[in-house]
XYZ file of C-alpha atoms in Angstrom:
322
model
C 0.063 -0.103 -0.063
C 1.432 3.242 -0.982
C 0.977 5.345 1.895
C 3.842 7.196 3.231
C 2.292 8.437 6.443
C 2.073 4.736 7.388
C 5.774 3.433 6.420
C 7.062 3.555 9.910
C 4.907 0.416 10.587
C 7.284 -1.456 8.238
C 4.337 -3.484 6.664
C 5.738 -5.681 3.952
C 3.243 -6.724 1.233
C 5.408 -8.476 -0.986
C 3.568 -11.580 -0.785
C 0.380 -10.212 -2.204
C 1.581 -10.090 -5.983
C 2.064 -13.911 -5.884
C -0.976 -14.218 -3.969
C -2.993 -12.460 -6.267
C -1.319 -14.138 -9.374
C -2.069 -17.395 -7.933
C -5.434 -16.869 -7.077
C -6.584 -15.325 -10.480
C -4.801 -18.123 -12.422
C -6.609 -20.886 -10.483
C -10.206 -19.252 -10.873
C -10.006 -17.934 -14.430
C -10.538 -21.160 -16.423
C -13.201 -22.450 -14.112
C -14.748 -19.030 -13.709
C -15.023 -18.764 -17.547
C -16.310 -22.022 -18.605
C -18.762 -22.322 -15.481
C -20.285 -18.905 -16.279
C -20.138 -19.056 -20.105
C -21.900 -22.497 -19.896
C -24.208 -21.124 -17.324
C -25.024 -18.033 -19.447
C -25.715 -20.213 -22.528
C -27.848 -22.923 -20.706
C -29.972 -20.418 -18.358
C -30.704 -18.142 -21.575
C -32.060 -21.139 -23.306
C -35.040 -21.362 -20.990
C -35.513 -17.540 -20.279
C -39.246 -17.831 -21.035
C -39.954 -20.771 -18.765
C -41.776 -20.449 -15.608
C -39.155 -20.791 -13.016
C -38.564 -17.441 -10.957
C -35.139 -15.887 -10.517
C -33.806 -17.168 -13.913
C -33.547 -13.613 -15.168
C -31.586 -12.757 -11.837
C -29.302 -15.767 -12.475
C -28.778 -14.777 -15.880
C -27.598 -11.264 -14.539
C -25.530 -12.782 -11.800
C -23.473 -15.024 -14.623
C -22.924 -11.876 -16.603
C -21.385 -9.954 -13.563
C -19.262 -12.820 -12.844
C -18.240 -13.042 -16.739
C -17.137 -9.470 -16.722
C -14.757 -9.765 -13.828
C -13.548 -13.127 -15.046
C -12.796 -11.576 -18.519
C -10.583 -8.973 -16.739
C -8.558 -11.467 -14.811
C -5.743 -11.892 -17.648
C -4.746 -8.529 -17.334
C -4.713 -8.834 -13.680
C -2.601 -11.993 -14.064
C -0.453 -10.218 -16.499
C 0.379 -7.542 -13.810
C 1.013 -9.591 -10.716
C 3.444 -11.880 -12.760
C 5.423 -9.139 -14.548
C 5.039 -6.308 -11.783
C 4.297 -3.481 -14.686
C 1.360 -2.419 -16.305
C 1.617 -1.163 -19.839
C -1.828 -0.732 -21.054
C -2.831 2.694 -19.717
C -4.499 4.239 -16.853
C -7.987 3.969 -18.330
C -7.705 0.310 -18.861
C -6.158 -0.131 -15.280
C -9.168 1.570 -13.757
C -11.597 -0.141 -15.832
C -10.475 -3.346 -14.555
C -10.486 -2.121 -10.817
C -13.933 -0.853 -11.498
C -15.303 -4.101 -13.024
C -13.886 -5.813 -9.713
C -16.125 -3.726 -7.379
C -18.846 -3.895 -9.976
C -19.022 -7.797 -10.080
C -18.791 -7.771 -6.086
C -21.800 -5.382 -5.511
C -23.944 -6.747 -8.384
C -23.407 -10.173 -7.170
C -24.383 -9.197 -3.545
C -27.600 -7.519 -4.791
C -28.536 -10.351 -7.120
C -27.866 -12.869 -4.452
C -30.062 -10.955 -2.355
C -33.062 -10.608 -4.940
C -32.680 -14.447 -5.683
C -33.173 -15.094 -1.870
C -35.908 -12.700 -1.209
C -37.986 -13.426 -4.277
C -37.637 -17.102 -3.681
C -38.799 -16.631 -0.055
C -41.792 -14.418 -0.786
C -42.976 -16.605 -3.743
C -42.689 -19.786 -1.358
C -44.578 -18.097 1.473
C -47.303 -16.300 -1.003
C -47.748 -18.644 -4.087
C -50.476 -16.462 -5.334
C -47.978 -13.455 -5.876
C -45.786 -15.790 -7.876
C -48.465 -16.656 -10.037
C -49.256 -12.890 -10.716
C -45.560 -11.817 -11.213
C -44.652 -10.942 -14.523
C -40.975 -11.623 -16.143
C -40.975 -8.048 -17.197
C -40.710 -6.792 -13.659
C -37.509 -8.810 -13.122
C -36.061 -7.483 -16.122
C -36.911 -3.802 -15.310
C -35.441 -4.479 -11.553
C -32.045 -5.894 -13.307
C -31.725 -2.553 -15.321
C -32.177 -0.644 -12.188
C -29.977 -2.515 -10.308
C -27.044 -2.206 -13.061
C -27.872 1.586 -13.216
C -27.529 2.028 -9.278
C -24.687 -0.320 -8.586
C -22.820 1.056 -11.597
C -22.905 4.465 -10.237
C -22.370 3.348 -6.734
C -19.105 1.706 -7.721
C -17.678 4.799 -9.332
C -16.023 6.274 -6.208
C -14.005 2.766 -5.755
C -11.290 3.722 -8.860
C -11.775 7.358 -7.881
C -10.663 6.774 -4.306
C -7.702 4.600 -5.547
C -6.296 6.739 -8.481
C -3.981 8.851 -6.603
C -0.413 9.316 -8.190
C -1.566 7.805 -11.728
C -0.115 9.652 -14.774
C 0.981 9.157 -18.263
C 4.153 7.278 -17.317
C 2.734 5.380 -14.716
C 3.257 1.709 -14.608
C 1.411 0.742 -11.281
C -2.175 -0.647 -11.077
C -4.389 -2.466 -8.711
C -2.726 -3.303 -5.421
C -0.144 -0.778 -5.830
C -2.338 2.239 -6.550
C -2.244 5.080 -3.977
C -5.168 6.572 -2.126
C -6.613 10.117 -2.839
C -6.374 12.436 0.027
C -9.827 13.227 1.302
C -11.274 14.852 4.465
C -12.357 12.406 7.337
C -15.867 13.203 7.062
C -16.159 12.528 3.361
C -14.367 9.087 3.857
C -16.610 8.128 6.848
C -19.869 9.083 4.494
C -18.631 6.850 1.676
C -17.526 4.126 4.019
C -20.828 4.013 6.089
C -22.969 4.006 2.764
C -20.843 1.294 1.253
C -21.054 -1.173 4.267
C -24.715 -0.434 4.974
C -26.210 -0.755 1.424
C -23.557 -3.195 0.182
C -23.243 -5.450 3.208
C -25.207 -4.891 6.215
C -28.788 -4.637 4.551
C -28.212 -7.732 2.143
C -26.875 -9.660 5.109
C -30.037 -8.789 7.043
C -32.117 -9.729 4.079
C -30.401 -13.029 3.213
C -30.219 -14.108 6.717
C -33.980 -13.369 7.501
C -35.019 -15.037 4.229
C -32.751 -18.053 5.277
C -34.347 -18.541 8.738
C -37.856 -17.947 7.677
C -37.969 -20.366 4.957
C -36.209 -22.917 7.163
C -38.886 -22.620 9.894
C -41.792 -22.857 7.539
C -40.494 -26.499 6.878
C -41.604 -27.564 10.117
C -45.188 -26.889 9.344
C -46.550 -30.367 8.915
C -49.957 -29.291 7.567
C -48.403 -28.467 3.843
C -49.168 -30.786 1.128
C -46.392 -33.054 -0.283
C -45.887 -31.335 -3.420
C -45.766 -27.823 -1.838
C -43.468 -28.798 0.725
C -41.059 -30.195 -2.123
C -41.130 -26.651 -3.443
C -40.320 -25.263 -0.157
C -37.187 -27.464 -0.018
C -36.028 -26.429 -3.338
C -36.414 -22.796 -1.984
C -34.475 -23.575 1.283
C -31.684 -24.888 -0.816
C -31.673 -21.946 -2.895
C -31.454 -19.352 -0.198
C -29.244 -21.513 1.630
C -26.674 -21.509 -1.166
C -27.016 -17.855 -1.698
C -26.365 -17.357 1.960
C -23.227 -19.502 2.053
C -21.648 -17.686 -0.988
C -22.504 -14.331 0.672
C -20.867 -15.414 3.797
C -17.935 -17.075 2.493
C -16.872 -14.605 -0.201
C -18.268 -11.000 1.156
C -18.375 -11.339 4.837
C -14.606 -11.363 5.467
C -13.980 -8.751 2.918
C -16.387 -6.193 4.348
C -15.265 -6.488 7.956
C -11.466 -5.897 6.602
C -12.447 -3.379 4.130
C -14.034 -1.214 7.022
C -10.773 -1.194 9.160
C -8.825 -1.018 5.807
C -10.161 2.327 4.765
C -9.901 3.386 8.090
C -6.139 2.749 8.222
C -5.512 3.780 4.804
C -6.951 7.235 5.723
C -4.917 7.541 8.705
C -8.168 7.658 10.585
C -6.785 4.661 12.968
C -3.091 5.223 13.840
C -2.163 1.901 15.504
C 0.832 0.445 13.952
C -0.260 -3.157 14.878
C -3.606 -2.701 13.509
C -2.194 -1.246 10.271
C 0.065 -4.607 9.873
C -2.439 -6.921 10.558
C -5.253 -5.164 8.485
C -2.700 -4.724 5.536
C -1.693 -8.477 5.679
C -5.527 -9.647 5.754
C -6.644 -7.280 3.246
C -5.349 -9.252 0.164
C -6.779 -12.564 1.657
C -10.155 -11.095 2.011
C -10.182 -9.851 -1.767
C -9.161 -13.272 -3.205
C -11.889 -14.796 -1.139
C -14.432 -12.185 -2.877
C -13.088 -13.116 -6.039
C -13.946 -16.847 -5.773
C -17.702 -15.836 -5.932
C -17.420 -16.271 -9.673
C -16.579 -19.961 -9.397
C -19.171 -20.734 -6.482
C -22.145 -18.909 -8.070
C -22.550 -21.419 -10.691
C -23.246 -24.145 -8.027
C -26.223 -22.008 -7.159
C -27.649 -22.397 -10.877
C -27.005 -26.205 -10.713
C -28.159 -27.337 -7.456
C -31.125 -24.824 -7.195
C -32.733 -24.629 -10.671
C -34.239 -27.889 -11.990
C -34.338 -26.518 -15.551
C -30.561 -26.236 -15.207
C -29.975 -29.628 -14.305
C -32.260 -30.907 -17.018
C -30.582 -28.889 -19.663
C -27.029 -29.614 -18.635
C -27.973 -33.243 -18.645
C -29.621 -33.194 -21.923
C -26.657 -31.880 -23.376
C -24.272 -34.186 -21.889
C -26.150 -37.100 -22.928
C -26.365 -35.659 -26.540
C -22.564 -35.422 -26.451
C -22.259 -39.149 -25.055
C -24.766 -40.125 -27.570
C -22.454 -38.626 -30.581
C -19.406 -40.210 -29.361
C -20.829 -43.591 -29.234
C -22.222 -43.263 -32.604
C -18.965 -42.190 -33.872
C -17.478 -45.302 -32.064
C -19.809 -47.651 -33.661
C -19.455 -45.953 -37.322
C -15.354 -46.685 -36.922
C -15.936 -50.327 -35.806
C -18.244 -50.881 -38.856
C -15.765 -49.881 -41.206
C -13.146 -52.191 -39.609
């Protein structure tokens, strides 16, 4: 972290380049394949009755945007130089946070919609697909605008000859009140409120399963809903909770609001790990599609069986000519 006011703490972050490079290399291919296949299959049954398909498609799009920027990140952390210009640097930096907060919102929407429609089936019958489309457009506009301060905040020291990017970007000097307002806004709207909603939906959906008076077929739908909200909650807690806890202290330390050298060392060392955990969501979100959307399972099974049949037919054709 390029912050001269905290150099006396002697916090060494040499390991972070290796950590980021290894993490992004590991998740790039699985993330690219999983989200590309998910986007292809999900878009194939966009007009079917399954709810949350629109939200899942947008979630896959958000993940794919981040995954496509990973090769440039890998190049930087392997070569320790950035030859692609400031705009592309800030764009990749922006896409990271756009993916994170778009994913958080769509996971929250999937959990909330699944809970509401399971609790009130009549609302599900009257819900139009165009409502989901309108909500998604609004999410992209709001989240896209809300993420703009992140690259602006980390654009200190950039110039035409700059070869630094990402973790090595400086922090713009801002007054304490501005930093606190931005930090509270990001933590409240991007973490605490979604955390409360997802936790509430998970607890309430689980408690409904204890009702023995429901029909067997309806009970099956409740189990599907529970799997979906639990998966959303798991991805949220694993990927985004550690990051936002560390992020709060990271901004406080970077802005010299917290002056403790011991806290500085701990937070600066933990921050890279929390960022890597947040990036893993690109590989975990496709699990949500497979284990919770019956159409996704059926479509994937159908395509898999088609591939197997083609291979068997090819082998039989070869054998007949022998």
